mmCIF file of C-alpha atoms in Angstrom:
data_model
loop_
_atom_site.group_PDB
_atom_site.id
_atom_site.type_symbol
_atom_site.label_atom_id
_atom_site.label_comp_id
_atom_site.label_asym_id
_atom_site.label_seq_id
_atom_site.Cartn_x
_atom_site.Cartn_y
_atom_site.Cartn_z
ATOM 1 C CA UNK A 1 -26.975 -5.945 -48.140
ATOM 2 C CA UNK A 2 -24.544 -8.828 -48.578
ATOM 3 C CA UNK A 3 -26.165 -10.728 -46.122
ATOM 4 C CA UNK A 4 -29.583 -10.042 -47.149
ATOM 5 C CA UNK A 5 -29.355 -11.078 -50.509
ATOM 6 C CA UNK A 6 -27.709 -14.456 -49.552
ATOM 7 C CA UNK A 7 -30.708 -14.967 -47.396
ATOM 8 C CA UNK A 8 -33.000 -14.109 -50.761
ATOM 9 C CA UNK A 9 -30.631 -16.742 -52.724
ATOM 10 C CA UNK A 10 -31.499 -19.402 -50.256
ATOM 11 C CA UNK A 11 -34.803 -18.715 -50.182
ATOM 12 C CA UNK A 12 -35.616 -18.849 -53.834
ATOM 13 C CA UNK A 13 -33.946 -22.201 -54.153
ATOM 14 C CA UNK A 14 -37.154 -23.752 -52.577
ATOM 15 C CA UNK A 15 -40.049 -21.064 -52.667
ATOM 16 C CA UNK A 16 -41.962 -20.449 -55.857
ATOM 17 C CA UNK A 17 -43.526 -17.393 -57.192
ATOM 18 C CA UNK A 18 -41.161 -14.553 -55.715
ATOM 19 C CA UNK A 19 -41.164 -11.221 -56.340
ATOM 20 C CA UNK A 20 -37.863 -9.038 -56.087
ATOM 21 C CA UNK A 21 -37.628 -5.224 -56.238
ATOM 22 C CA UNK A 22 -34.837 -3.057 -55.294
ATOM 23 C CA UNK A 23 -35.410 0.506 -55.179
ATOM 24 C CA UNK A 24 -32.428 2.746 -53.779
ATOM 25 C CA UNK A 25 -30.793 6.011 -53.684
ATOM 26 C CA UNK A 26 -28.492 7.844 -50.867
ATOM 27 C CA UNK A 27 -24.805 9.121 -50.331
ATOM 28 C CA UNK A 28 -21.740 8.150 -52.177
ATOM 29 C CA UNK A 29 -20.624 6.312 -49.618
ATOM 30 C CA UNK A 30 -23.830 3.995 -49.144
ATOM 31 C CA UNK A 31 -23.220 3.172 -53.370
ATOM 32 C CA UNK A 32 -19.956 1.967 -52.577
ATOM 33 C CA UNK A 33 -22.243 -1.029 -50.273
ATOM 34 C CA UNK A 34 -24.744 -1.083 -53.290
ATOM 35 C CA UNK A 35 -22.008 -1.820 -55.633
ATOM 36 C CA UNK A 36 -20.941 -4.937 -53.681
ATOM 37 C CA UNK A 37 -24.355 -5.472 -53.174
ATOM 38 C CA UNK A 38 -25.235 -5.867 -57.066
ATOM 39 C CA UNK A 39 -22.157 -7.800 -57.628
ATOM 40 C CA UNK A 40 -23.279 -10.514 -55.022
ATOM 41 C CA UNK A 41 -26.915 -10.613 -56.109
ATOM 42 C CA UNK A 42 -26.034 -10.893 -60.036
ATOM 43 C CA UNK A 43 -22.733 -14.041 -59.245
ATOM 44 C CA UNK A 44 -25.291 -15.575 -57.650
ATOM 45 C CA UNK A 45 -27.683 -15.786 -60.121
ATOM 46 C CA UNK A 46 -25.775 -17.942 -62.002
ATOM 47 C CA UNK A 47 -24.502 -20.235 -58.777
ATOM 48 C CA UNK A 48 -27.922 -21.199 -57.803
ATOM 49 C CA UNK A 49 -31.072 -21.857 -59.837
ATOM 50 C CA UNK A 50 -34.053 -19.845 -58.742
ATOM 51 C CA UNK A 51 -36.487 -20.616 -60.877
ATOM 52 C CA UNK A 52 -39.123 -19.921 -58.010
ATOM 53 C CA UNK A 53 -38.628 -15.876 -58.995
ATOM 54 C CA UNK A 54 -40.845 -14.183 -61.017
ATOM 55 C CA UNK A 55 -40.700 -10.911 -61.336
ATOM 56 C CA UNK A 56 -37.285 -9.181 -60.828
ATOM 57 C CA UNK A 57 -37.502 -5.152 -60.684
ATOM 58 C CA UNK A 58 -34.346 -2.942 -60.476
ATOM 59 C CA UNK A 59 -34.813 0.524 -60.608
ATOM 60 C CA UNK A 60 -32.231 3.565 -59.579
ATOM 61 C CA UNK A 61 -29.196 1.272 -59.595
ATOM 62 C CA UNK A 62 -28.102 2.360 -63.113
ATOM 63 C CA UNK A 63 -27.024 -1.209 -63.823
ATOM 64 C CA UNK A 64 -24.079 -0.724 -66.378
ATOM 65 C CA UNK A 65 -22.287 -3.245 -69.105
ATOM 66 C CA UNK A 66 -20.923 -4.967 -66.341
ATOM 67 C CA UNK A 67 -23.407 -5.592 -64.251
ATOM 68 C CA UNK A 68 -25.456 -6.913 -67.591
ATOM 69 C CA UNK A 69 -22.375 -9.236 -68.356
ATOM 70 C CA UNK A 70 -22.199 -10.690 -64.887
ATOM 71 C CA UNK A 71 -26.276 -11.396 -64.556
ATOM 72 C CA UNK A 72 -26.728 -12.113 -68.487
ATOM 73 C CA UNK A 73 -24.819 -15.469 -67.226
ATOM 74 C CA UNK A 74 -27.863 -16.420 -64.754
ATOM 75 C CA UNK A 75 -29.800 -16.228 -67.753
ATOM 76 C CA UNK A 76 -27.489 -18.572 -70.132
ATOM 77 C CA UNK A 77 -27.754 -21.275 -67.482
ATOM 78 C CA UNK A 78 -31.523 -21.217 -66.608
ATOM 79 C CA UNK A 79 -31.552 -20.081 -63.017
ATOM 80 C CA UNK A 80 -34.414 -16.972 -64.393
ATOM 81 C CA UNK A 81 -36.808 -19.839 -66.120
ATOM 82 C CA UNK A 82 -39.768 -18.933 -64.184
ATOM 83 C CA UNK A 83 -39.302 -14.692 -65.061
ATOM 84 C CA UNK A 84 -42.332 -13.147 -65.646
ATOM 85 C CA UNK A 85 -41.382 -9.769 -64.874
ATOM 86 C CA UNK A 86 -37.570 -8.040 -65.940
ATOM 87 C CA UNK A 87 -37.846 -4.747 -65.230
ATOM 88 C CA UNK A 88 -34.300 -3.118 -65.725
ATOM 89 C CA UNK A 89 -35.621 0.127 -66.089
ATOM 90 C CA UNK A 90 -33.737 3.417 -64.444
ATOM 91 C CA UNK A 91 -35.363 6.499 -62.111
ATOM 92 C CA UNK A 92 -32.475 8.548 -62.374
ATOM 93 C CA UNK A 93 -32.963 11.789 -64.215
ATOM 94 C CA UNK A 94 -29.353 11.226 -65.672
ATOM 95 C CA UNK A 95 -29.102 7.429 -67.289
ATOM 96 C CA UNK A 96 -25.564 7.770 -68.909
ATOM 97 C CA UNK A 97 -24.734 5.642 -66.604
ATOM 98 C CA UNK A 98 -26.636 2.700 -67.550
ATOM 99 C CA UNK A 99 -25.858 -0.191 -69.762
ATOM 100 C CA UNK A 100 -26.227 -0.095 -73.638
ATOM 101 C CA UNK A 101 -25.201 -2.093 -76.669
ATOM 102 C CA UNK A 102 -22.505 -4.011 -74.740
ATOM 103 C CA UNK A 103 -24.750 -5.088 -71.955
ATOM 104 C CA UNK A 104 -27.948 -5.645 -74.715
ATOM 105 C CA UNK A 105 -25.489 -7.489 -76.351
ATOM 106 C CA UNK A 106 -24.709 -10.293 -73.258
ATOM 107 C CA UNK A 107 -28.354 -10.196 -72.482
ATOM 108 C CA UNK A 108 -29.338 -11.684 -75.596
ATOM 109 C CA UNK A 109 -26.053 -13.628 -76.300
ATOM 110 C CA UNK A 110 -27.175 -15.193 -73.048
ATOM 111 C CA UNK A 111 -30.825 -15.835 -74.009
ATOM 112 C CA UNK A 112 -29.984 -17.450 -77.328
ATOM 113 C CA UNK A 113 -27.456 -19.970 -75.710
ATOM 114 C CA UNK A 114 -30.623 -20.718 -73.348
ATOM 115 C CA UNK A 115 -32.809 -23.782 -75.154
ATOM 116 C CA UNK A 116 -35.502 -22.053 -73.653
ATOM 117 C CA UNK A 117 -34.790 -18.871 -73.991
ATOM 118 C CA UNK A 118 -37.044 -16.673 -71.123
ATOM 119 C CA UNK A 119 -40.069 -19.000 -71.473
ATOM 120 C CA UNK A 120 -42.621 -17.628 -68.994
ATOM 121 C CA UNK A 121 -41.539 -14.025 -69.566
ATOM 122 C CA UNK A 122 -44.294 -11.564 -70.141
ATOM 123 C CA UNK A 123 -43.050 -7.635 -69.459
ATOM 124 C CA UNK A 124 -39.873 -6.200 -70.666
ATOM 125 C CA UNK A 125 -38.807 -2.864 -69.131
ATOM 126 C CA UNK A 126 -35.460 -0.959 -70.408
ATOM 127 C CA UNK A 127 -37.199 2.337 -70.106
ATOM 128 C CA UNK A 128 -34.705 5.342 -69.928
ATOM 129 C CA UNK A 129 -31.213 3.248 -69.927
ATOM 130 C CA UNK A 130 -29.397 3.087 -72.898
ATOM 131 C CA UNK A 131 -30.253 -0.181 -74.078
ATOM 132 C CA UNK A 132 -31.945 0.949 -77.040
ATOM 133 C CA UNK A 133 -28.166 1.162 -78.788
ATOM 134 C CA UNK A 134 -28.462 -2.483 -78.761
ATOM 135 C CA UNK A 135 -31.753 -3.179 -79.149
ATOM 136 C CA UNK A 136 -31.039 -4.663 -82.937
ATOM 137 C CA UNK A 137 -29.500 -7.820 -80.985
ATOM 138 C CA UNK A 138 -32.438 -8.166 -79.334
ATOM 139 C CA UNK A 139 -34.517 -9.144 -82.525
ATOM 140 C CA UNK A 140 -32.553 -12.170 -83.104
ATOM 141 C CA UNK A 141 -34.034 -13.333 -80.014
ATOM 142 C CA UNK A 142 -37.730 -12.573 -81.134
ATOM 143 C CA UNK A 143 -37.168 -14.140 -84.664
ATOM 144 C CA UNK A 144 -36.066 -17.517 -82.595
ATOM 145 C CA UNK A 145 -38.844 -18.209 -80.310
ATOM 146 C CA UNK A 146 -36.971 -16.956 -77.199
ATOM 147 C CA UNK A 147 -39.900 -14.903 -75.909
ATOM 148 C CA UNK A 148 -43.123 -16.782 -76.275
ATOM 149 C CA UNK A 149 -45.211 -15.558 -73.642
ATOM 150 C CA UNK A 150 -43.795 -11.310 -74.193
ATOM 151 C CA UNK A 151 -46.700 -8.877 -74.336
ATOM 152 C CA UNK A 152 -45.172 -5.671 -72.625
ATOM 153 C CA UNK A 153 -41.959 -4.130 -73.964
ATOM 154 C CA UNK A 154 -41.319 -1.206 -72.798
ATOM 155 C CA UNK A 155 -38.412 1.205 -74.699
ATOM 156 C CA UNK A 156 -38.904 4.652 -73.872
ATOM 157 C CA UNK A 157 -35.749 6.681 -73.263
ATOM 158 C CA UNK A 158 -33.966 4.313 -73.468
ATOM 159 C CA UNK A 159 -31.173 5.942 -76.641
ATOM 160 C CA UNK A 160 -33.004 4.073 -79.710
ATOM 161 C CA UNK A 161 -31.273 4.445 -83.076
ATOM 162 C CA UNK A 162 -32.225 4.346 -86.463
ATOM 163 C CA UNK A 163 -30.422 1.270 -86.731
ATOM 164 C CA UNK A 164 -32.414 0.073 -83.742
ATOM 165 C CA UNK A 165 -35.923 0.837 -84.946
ATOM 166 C CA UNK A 166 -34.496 -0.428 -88.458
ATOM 167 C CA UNK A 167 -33.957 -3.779 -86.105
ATOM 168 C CA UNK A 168 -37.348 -3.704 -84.516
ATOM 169 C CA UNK A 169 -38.709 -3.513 -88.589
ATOM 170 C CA UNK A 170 -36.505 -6.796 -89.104
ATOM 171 C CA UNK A 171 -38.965 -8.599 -86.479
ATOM 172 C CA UNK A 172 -41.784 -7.035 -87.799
ATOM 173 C CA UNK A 173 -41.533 -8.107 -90.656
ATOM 174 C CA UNK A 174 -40.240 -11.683 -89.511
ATOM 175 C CA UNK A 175 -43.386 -12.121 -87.441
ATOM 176 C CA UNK A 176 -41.375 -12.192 -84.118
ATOM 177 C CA UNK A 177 -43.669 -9.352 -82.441
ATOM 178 C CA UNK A 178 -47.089 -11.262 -82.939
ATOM 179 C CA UNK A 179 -47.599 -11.688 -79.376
ATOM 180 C CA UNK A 180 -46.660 -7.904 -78.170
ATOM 181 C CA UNK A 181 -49.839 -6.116 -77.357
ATOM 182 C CA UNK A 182 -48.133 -3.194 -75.672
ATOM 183 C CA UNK A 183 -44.532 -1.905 -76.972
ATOM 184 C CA UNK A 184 -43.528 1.631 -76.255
ATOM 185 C CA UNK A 185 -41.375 3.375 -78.489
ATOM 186 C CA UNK A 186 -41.863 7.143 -76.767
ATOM 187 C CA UNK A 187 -39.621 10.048 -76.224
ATOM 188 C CA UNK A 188 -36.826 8.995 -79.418
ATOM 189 C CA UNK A 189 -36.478 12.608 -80.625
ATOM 190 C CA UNK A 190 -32.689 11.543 -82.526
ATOM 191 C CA UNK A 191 -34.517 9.141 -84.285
ATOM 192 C CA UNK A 192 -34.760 10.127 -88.126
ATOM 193 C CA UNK A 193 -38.198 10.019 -89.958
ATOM 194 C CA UNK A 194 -36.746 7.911 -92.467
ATOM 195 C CA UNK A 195 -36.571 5.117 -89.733
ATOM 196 C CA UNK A 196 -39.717 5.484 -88.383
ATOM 197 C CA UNK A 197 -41.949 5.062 -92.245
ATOM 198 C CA UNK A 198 -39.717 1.910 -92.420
ATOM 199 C CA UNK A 199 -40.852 0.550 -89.223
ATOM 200 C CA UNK A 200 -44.498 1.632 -89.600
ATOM 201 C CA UNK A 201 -44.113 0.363 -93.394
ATOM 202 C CA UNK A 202 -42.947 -3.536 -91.954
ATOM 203 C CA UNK A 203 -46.308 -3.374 -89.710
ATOM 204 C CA UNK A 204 -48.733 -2.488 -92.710
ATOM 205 C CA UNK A 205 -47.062 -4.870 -94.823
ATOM 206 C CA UNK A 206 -47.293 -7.601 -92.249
ATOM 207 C CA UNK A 207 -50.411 -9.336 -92.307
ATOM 208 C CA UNK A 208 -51.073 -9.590 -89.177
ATOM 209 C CA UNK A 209 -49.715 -6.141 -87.974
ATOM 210 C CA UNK A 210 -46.505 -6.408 -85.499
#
């Protein structure tokens, strides 16, 4: 795995228009390789700019705060420019695992030091992780431009709050999820009514909707 993704590092350096999807499961003993696998592929990220990739996919690896904190840096020093796709979703059946607020929290730290943010980034995928504990974080980078091109979020599962969806009404009402045309919310049964009228409230007072 080591050597593979060195060979994908080199490769995006010069070749445009990459796609990247990792898709694993197996014994405990092939995680302990997959462990040392993510931690090359994500130091990399911020060695070499690969601006060539666009559409990274990462699915069963249960990427925790770590992980986040360690790729979140690619991201503060423009080596994922040319993103289209981040899918950071999780298969597993059991996501406690995954990253939340800490992780969220790097993500967008990293996105905001970024002049451009995630400029050519279209489809957002934290379905069933925990990232929705930090998904108020993640306004601040709507409400400054750092996602023009976003149309697709995708939040389901993924451990919302009612101080998250209280977070996604802070956008709504700041005009920062104009461009969204798809954002799914589903399956947030701790989520209090109370949250949700304010939410739906910020859309019908918008103007223009989200």
């Amino acid at each position: 795995w080591l050597g593979f993704l060195k060979k994908v590092q080199a490769s995006l350096w010069c070749v445009g228009g990459w796609n990247f999807e990792i898709q694993l499961g197996g014994s405990s003993e092939q995680w302990v390789f997959i462990e040392e696998a993510k931690h090359a592929f994500f130091s990399s990220l911020s060695a070499v700019q690969v601006c060539g990739l666009s559409e990274l996919s990462i699915q069963d690896l249960q990427l925790s705060d770590a992980d986040m904190i360690l790729g979140a840096e690619g991201v503060r020093v423009g080596s994922l420019c040319g993103l289209r796709v981040l899918d950071l979703s999780c298969e597993s059946s059991d996501a406690s695992g995954c990253f939340g607020r800490e992780g969220m929290e790097a993500l967008v730290r990293a996105i905001l030091e970024n002049e451009r943010g995630l400029p050519s980034l279209e489809t957002l995928n934290f379905r069933n992780t925990r990232a929705g504990c930090g998904v108020g974080s993640l306004g601040s980078a709507f409400l400054a431009g750092k996602f023009p091109k976003l149309c697709d979020l995708d939040l389901r599962k993924s451990s919302l709050t009612d101080e998250g969806v209280s977070g996604l009404a802070d956008v709504v009402r700041g005009g920062g999820l104009m461009g969204v045309r798809v954002l799914d919310l589903g399956s947030h049964e701790l989520v209090r009514e109370s949250a949700w009228r304010e939410f739906f409230q910020a859309i019908r007072d918008n103007r223009w909707g989200l």
